[in-house]
mmCIF file of C-alpha atoms in Angstrom:
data_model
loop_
_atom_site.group_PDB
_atom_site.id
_atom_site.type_symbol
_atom_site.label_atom_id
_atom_site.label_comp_id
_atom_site.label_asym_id
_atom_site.label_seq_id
_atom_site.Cartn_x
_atom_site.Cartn_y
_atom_site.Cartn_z
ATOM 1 C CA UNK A 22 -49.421 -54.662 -40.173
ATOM 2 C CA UNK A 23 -48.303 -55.603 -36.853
ATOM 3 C CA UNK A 24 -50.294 -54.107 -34.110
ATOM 4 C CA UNK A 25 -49.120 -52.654 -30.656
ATOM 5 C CA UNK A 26 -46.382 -54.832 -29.181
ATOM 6 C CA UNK A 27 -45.494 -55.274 -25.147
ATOM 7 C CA UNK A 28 -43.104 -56.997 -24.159
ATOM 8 C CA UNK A 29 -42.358 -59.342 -21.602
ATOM 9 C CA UNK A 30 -46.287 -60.223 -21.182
ATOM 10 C CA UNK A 31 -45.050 -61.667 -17.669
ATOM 11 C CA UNK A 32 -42.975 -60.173 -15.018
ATOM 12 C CA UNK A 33 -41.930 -61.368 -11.550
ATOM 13 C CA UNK A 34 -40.313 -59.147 -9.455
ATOM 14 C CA UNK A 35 -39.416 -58.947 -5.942
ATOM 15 C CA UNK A 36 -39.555 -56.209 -3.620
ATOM 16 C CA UNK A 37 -37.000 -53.557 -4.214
ATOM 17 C CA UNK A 38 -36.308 -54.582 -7.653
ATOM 18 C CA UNK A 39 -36.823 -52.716 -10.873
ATOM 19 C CA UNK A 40 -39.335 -53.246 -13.491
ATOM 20 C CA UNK A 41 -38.804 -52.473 -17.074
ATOM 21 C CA UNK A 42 -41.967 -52.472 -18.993
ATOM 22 C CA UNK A 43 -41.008 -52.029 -23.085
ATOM 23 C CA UNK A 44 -43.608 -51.014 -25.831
ATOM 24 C CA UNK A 45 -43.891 -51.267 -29.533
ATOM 25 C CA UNK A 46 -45.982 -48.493 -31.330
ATOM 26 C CA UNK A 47 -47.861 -49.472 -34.698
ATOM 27 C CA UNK A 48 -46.191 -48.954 -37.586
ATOM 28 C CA UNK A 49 -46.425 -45.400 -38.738
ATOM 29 C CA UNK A 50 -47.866 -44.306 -34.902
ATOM 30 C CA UNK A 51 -45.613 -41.833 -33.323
ATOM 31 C CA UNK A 52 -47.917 -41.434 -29.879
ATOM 32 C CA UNK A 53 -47.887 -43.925 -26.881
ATOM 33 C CA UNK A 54 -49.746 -43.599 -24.003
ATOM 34 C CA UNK A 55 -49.449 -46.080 -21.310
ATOM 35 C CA UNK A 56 -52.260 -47.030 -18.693
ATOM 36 C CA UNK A 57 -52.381 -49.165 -15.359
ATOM 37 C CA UNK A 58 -55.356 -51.439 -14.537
ATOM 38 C CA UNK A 59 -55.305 -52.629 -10.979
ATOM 39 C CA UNK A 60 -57.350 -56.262 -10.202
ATOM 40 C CA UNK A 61 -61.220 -55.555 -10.475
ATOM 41 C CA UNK A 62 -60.305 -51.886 -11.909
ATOM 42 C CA UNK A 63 -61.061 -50.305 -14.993
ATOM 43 C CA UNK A 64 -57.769 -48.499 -16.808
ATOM 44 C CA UNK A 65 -56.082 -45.688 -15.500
ATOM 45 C CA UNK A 66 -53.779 -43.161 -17.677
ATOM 46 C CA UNK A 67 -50.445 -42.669 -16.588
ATOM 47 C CA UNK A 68 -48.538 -41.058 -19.084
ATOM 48 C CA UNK A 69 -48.419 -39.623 -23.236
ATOM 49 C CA UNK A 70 -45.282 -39.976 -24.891
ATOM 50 C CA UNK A 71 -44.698 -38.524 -28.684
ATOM 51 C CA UNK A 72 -40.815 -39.146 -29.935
ATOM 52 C CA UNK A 73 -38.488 -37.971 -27.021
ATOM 53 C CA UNK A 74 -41.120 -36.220 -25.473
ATOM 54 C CA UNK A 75 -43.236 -36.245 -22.434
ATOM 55 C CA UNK A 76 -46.699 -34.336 -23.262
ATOM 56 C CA UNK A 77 -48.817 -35.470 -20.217
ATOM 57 C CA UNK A 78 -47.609 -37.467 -17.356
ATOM 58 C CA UNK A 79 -50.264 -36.186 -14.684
ATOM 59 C CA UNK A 80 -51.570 -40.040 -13.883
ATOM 60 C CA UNK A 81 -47.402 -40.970 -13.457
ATOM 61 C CA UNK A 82 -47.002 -41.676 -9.424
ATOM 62 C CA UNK A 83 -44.578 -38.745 -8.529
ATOM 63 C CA UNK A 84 -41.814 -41.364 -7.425
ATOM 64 C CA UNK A 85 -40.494 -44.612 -8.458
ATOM 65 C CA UNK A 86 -41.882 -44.101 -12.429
ATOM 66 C CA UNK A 87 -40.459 -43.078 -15.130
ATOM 67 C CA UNK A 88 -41.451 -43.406 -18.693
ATOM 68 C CA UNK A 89 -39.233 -42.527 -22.190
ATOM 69 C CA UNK A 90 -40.520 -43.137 -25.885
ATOM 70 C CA UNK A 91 -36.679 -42.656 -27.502
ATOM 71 C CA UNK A 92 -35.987 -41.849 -30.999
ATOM 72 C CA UNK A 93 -35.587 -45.130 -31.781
ATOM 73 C CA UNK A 94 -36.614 -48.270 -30.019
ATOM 74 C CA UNK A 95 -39.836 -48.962 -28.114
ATOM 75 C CA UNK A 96 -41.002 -46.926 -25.447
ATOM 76 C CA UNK A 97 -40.149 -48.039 -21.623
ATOM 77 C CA UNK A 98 -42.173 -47.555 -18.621
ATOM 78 C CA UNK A 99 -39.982 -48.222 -15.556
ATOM 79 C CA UNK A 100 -40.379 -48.824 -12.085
ATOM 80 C CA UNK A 101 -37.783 -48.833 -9.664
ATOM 81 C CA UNK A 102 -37.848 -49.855 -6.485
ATOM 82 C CA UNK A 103 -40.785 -52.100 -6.859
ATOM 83 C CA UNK A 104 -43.998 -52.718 -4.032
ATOM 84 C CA UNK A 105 -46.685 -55.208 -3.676
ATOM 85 C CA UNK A 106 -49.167 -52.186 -4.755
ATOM 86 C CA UNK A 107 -47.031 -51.932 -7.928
ATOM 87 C CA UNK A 108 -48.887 -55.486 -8.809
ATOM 88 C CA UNK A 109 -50.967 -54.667 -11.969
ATOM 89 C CA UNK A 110 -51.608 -55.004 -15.902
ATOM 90 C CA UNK A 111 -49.799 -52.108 -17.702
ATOM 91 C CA UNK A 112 -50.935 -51.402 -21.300
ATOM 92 C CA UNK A 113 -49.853 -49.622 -23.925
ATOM 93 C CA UNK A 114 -51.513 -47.843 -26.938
ATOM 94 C CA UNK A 115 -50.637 -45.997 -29.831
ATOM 95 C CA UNK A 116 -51.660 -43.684 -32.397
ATOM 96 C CA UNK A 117 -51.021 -41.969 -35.404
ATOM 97 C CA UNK A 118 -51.485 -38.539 -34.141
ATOM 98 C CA UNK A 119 -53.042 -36.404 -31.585
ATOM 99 C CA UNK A 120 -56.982 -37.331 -31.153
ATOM 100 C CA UNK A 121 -56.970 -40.419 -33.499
ATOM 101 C CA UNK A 122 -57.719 -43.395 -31.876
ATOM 102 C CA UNK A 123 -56.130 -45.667 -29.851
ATOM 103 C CA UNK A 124 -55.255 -49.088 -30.301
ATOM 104 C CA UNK A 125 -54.170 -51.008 -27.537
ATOM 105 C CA UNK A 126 -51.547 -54.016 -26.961
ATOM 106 C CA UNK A 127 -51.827 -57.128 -24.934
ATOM 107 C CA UNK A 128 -50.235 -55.836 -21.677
ATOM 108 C CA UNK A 129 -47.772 -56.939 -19.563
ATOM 109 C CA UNK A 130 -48.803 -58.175 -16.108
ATOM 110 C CA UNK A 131 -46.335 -57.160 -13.569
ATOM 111 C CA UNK A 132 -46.398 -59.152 -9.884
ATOM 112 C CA UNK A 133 -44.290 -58.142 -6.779
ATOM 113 C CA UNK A 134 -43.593 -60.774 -4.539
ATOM 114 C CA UNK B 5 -65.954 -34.592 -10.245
ATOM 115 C CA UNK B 6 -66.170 -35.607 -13.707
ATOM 116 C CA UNK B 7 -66.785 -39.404 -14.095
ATOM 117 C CA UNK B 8 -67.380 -42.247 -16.250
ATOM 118 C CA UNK B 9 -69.841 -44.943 -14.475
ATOM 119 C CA UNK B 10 -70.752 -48.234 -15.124
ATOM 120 C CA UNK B 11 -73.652 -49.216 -13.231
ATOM 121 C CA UNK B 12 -73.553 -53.030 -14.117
ATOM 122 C CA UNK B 13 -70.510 -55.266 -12.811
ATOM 123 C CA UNK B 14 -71.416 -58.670 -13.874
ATOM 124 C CA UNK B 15 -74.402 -59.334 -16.603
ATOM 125 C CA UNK B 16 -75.431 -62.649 -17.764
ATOM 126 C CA UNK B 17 -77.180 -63.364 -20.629
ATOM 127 C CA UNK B 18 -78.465 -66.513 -22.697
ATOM 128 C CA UNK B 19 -76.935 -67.236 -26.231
ATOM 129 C CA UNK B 20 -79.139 -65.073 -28.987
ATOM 130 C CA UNK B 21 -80.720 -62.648 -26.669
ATOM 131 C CA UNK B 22 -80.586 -59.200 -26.642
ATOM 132 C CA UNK B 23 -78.058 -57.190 -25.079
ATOM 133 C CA UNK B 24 -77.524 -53.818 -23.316
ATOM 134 C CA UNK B 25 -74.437 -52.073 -21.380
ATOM 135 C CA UNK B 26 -74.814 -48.846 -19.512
ATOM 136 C CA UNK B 27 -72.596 -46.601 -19.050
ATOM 137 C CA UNK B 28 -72.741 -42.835 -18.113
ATOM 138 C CA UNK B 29 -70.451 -39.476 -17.858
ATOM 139 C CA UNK B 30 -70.685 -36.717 -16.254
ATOM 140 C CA UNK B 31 -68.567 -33.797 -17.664
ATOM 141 C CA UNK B 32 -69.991 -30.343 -18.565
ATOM 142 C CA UNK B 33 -69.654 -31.141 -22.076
ATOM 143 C CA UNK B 34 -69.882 -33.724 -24.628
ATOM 144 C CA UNK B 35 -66.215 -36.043 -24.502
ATOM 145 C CA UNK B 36 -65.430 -38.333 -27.474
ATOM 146 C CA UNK B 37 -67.102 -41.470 -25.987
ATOM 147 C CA UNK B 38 -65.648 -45.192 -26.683
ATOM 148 C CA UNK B 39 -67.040 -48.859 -26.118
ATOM 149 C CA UNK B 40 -63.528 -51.379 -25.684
ATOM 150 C CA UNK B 41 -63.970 -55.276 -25.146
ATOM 151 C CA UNK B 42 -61.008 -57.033 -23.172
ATOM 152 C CA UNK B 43 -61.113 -61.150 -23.613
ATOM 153 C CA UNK B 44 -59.542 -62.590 -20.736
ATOM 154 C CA UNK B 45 -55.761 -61.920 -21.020
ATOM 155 C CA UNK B 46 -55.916 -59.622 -24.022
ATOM 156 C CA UNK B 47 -55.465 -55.972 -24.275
ATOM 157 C CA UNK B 48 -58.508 -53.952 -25.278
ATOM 158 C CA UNK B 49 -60.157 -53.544 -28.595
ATOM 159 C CA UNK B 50 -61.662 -50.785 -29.780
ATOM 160 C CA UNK B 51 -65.491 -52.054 -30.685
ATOM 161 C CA UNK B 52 -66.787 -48.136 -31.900
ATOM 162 C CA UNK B 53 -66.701 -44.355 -30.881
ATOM 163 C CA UNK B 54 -68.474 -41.332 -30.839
ATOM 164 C CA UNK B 55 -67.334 -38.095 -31.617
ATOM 165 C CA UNK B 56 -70.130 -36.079 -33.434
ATOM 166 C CA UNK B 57 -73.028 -35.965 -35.725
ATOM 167 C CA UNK B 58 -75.365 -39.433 -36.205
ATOM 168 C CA UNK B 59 -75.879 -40.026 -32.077
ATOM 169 C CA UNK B 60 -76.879 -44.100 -33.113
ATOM 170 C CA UNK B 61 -73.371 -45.539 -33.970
ATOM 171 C CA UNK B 62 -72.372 -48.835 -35.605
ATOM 172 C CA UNK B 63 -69.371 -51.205 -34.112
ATOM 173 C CA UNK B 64 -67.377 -54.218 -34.985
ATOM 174 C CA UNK B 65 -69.220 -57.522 -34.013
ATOM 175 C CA UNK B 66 -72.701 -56.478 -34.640
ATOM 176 C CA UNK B 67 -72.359 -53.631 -31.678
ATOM 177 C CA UNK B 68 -73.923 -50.538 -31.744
ATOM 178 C CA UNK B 69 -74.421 -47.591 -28.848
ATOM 179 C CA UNK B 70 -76.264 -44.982 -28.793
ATOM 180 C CA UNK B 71 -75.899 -41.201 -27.315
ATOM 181 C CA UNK B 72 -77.985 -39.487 -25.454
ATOM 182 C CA UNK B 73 -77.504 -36.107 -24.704
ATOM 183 C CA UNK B 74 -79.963 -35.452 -21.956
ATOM 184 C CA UNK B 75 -79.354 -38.794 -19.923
ATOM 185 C CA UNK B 76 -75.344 -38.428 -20.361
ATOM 186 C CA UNK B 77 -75.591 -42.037 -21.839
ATOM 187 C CA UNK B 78 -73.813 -44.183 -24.453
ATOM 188 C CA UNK B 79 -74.886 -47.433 -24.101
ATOM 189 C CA UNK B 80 -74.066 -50.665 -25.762
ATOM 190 C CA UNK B 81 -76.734 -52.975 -27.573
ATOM 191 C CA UNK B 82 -76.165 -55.994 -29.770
ATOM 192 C CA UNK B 83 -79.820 -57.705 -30.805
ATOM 193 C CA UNK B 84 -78.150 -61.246 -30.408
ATOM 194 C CA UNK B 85 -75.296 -62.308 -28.320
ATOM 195 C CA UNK B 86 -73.067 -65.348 -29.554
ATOM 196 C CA UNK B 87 -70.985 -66.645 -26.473
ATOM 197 C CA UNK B 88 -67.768 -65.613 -27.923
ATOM 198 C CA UNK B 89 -68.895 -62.071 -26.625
ATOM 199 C CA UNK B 90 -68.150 -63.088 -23.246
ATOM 200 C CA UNK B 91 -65.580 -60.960 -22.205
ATOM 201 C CA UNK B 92 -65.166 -57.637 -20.260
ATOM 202 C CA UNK B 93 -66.499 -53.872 -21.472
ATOM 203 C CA UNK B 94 -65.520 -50.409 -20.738
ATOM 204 C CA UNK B 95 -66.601 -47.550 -21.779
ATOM 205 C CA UNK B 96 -64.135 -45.023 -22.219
ATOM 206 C CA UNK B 97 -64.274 -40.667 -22.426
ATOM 207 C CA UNK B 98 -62.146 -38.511 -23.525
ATOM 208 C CA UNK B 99 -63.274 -35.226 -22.144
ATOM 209 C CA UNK B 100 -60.282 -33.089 -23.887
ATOM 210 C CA UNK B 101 -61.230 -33.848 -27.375
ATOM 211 C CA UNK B 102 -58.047 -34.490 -27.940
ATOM 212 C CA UNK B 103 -57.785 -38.506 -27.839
ATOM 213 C CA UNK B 104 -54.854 -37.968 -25.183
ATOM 214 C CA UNK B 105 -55.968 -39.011 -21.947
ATOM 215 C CA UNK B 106 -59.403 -41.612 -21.969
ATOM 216 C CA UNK B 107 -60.580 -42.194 -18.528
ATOM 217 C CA UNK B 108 -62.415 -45.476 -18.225
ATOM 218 C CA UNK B 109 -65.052 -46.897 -16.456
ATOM 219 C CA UNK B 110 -64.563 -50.046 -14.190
ATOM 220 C CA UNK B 111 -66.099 -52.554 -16.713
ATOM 221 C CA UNK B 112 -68.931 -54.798 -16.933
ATOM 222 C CA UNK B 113 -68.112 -58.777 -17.363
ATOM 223 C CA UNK B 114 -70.649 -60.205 -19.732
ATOM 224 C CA UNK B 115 -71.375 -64.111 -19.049
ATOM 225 C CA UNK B 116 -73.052 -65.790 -21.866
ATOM 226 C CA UNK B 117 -74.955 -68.982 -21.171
ATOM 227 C CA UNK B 118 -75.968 -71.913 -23.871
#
C-alpha cells in the first residue's frame, strides 16, 4: 500500500511564475489537507480538501493560492504569481475520514529565485 | 491565544541514554495530542497520539509520552536512544477533535552522539 505521494519533490521557480504543487492521497483516503513549513518553522495548515470540496481553507493566504482535490486525479495546491516568501516545504496528508489520523508525504520543496 | 510550545530547540544526547521532549498546549480543553518525527528531507511520521483514556501512551520506535492534565503536557520519553533517532520532533494538537486542522509546534532537533 503506497503511502501519500507529492510530486515534483523539487521546484524552481522564478519570480512571477506559477507553482503547481500535485498530491496523491492513500489508497482508500478521501481527505487531504495540505500544510506549509517555512525554514526553522514548525507546520502550518493551509487548507482541507474532501472530493471536490473545500471544507476549511482558513490557513490559505487570501491571494495568489488556490487548492482543488478533483474527482479524479491528485489534489493541486497552486501558486500563482510566485515571491521569495513563497520559498518553503509544502506537505500533504491524507486520511480515511474526518478525525482519523493523518499520514503525511515527503513534501515538495518549492524555491523562488 | 491557544498554543502548542516547544520549549527545547536543539537537544543532544549520547547513544543509549535516556530521552525526554517537552512540549505543552494551552487550549481550554483537552485537543487530540500527536508526537511526529521528520528525518532530514522526509515528510513526517506519525510516532503515537492521544485522544482519551490510558494518559501513558505507547509509540513506534520504543517512544512513549505521557499526558498530564494539570501541567498541559505530553511529553516524549524513550529509555535508550539509538542514533538513528536523530531527526526533528513536533508535537502536534488538534484542538477541534476533529483530526482536521493540527497546529504544530516549532520542533526540537535531537543530535545523538556515539
Amino acid at each position: 500500500n503506497a503511502g501519500v505521494m507529492q510530486n515534483p519533490r523539487h521546484l524552481v521557480r522564478r519570480r512571477g511564475q506559477e507553482a503547481r504543487l500535485r498530491c496523491s492521497p492513500m489508497k482508500g483516503h478521501s481527505h487531504v489537507y495540505w500544510y506549509r513549513q517555512l525554514p526553522e518553522e514548525g507546520l502550518k495548515f493551509m487548507v482541507y480538501l474532501q472530493k471536490e470540496n473545500i471544507i476549511d481553507e482558513s490557513g490559505m493566504p487570501k491571494e495568489r493560492f488556490s487548492a482543488e482535490f478533483p474527482k479524479e486525479g491528485p489534489s493541486i495546491l497552486r501558486i500563482q504569481q510566485v515571491v521569495r516568501g513563497d520559498s518553503a516545504a509544502y506537505f500533504c496528508a491524507s486520511s480515511p475520514s474526518p478525525g482519523d489520523t493523518q499520514y503525511f508525504g515527503p513534501g515538495t520543496r518549492l524555491t523562488v529565485l | 491565544a491557544q498554543s502548542v510550545t516547544q520549549p527545547d530547540i536543539h537537544i543532544t544526547v549520547s547513544e543509549g541514554a535516556s530521552l525526554e521532549l517537552r512540549c505543552n498546549y494551552s487550549y481550554g480543553a483537552t485537543p487530540y495530542l500527536f508526537w511526529y518525527v521528520q528525518s532530514p528531507g522526509q515528510g513526517l511520521q506519525l510516532l503515537l497520539k492521544y485522544f482519551s483514556g490510558d494518559t501513558l501512551v505507547q509509540g513506534i520506535k520504543g517512544f512513549e509520552a505521557e499526558f498530564k492534565r494539570s501541567q498541559s503536557s505530553f511529553n516524549l520519553r524513550k529509555p535508550s536512544v539509538h542514533w538513528s533517532d536523530a531527526a526533528e520532533y513536533f508535537c502536534a494538537v488538534d484542538p477541534t477533535g476533529t483530526a482536521s486542522k493540527l497546529t504544530f509546534g516549532t520542533g526540537t532537533r535531537l543530535q545523538v552522539t556515539l
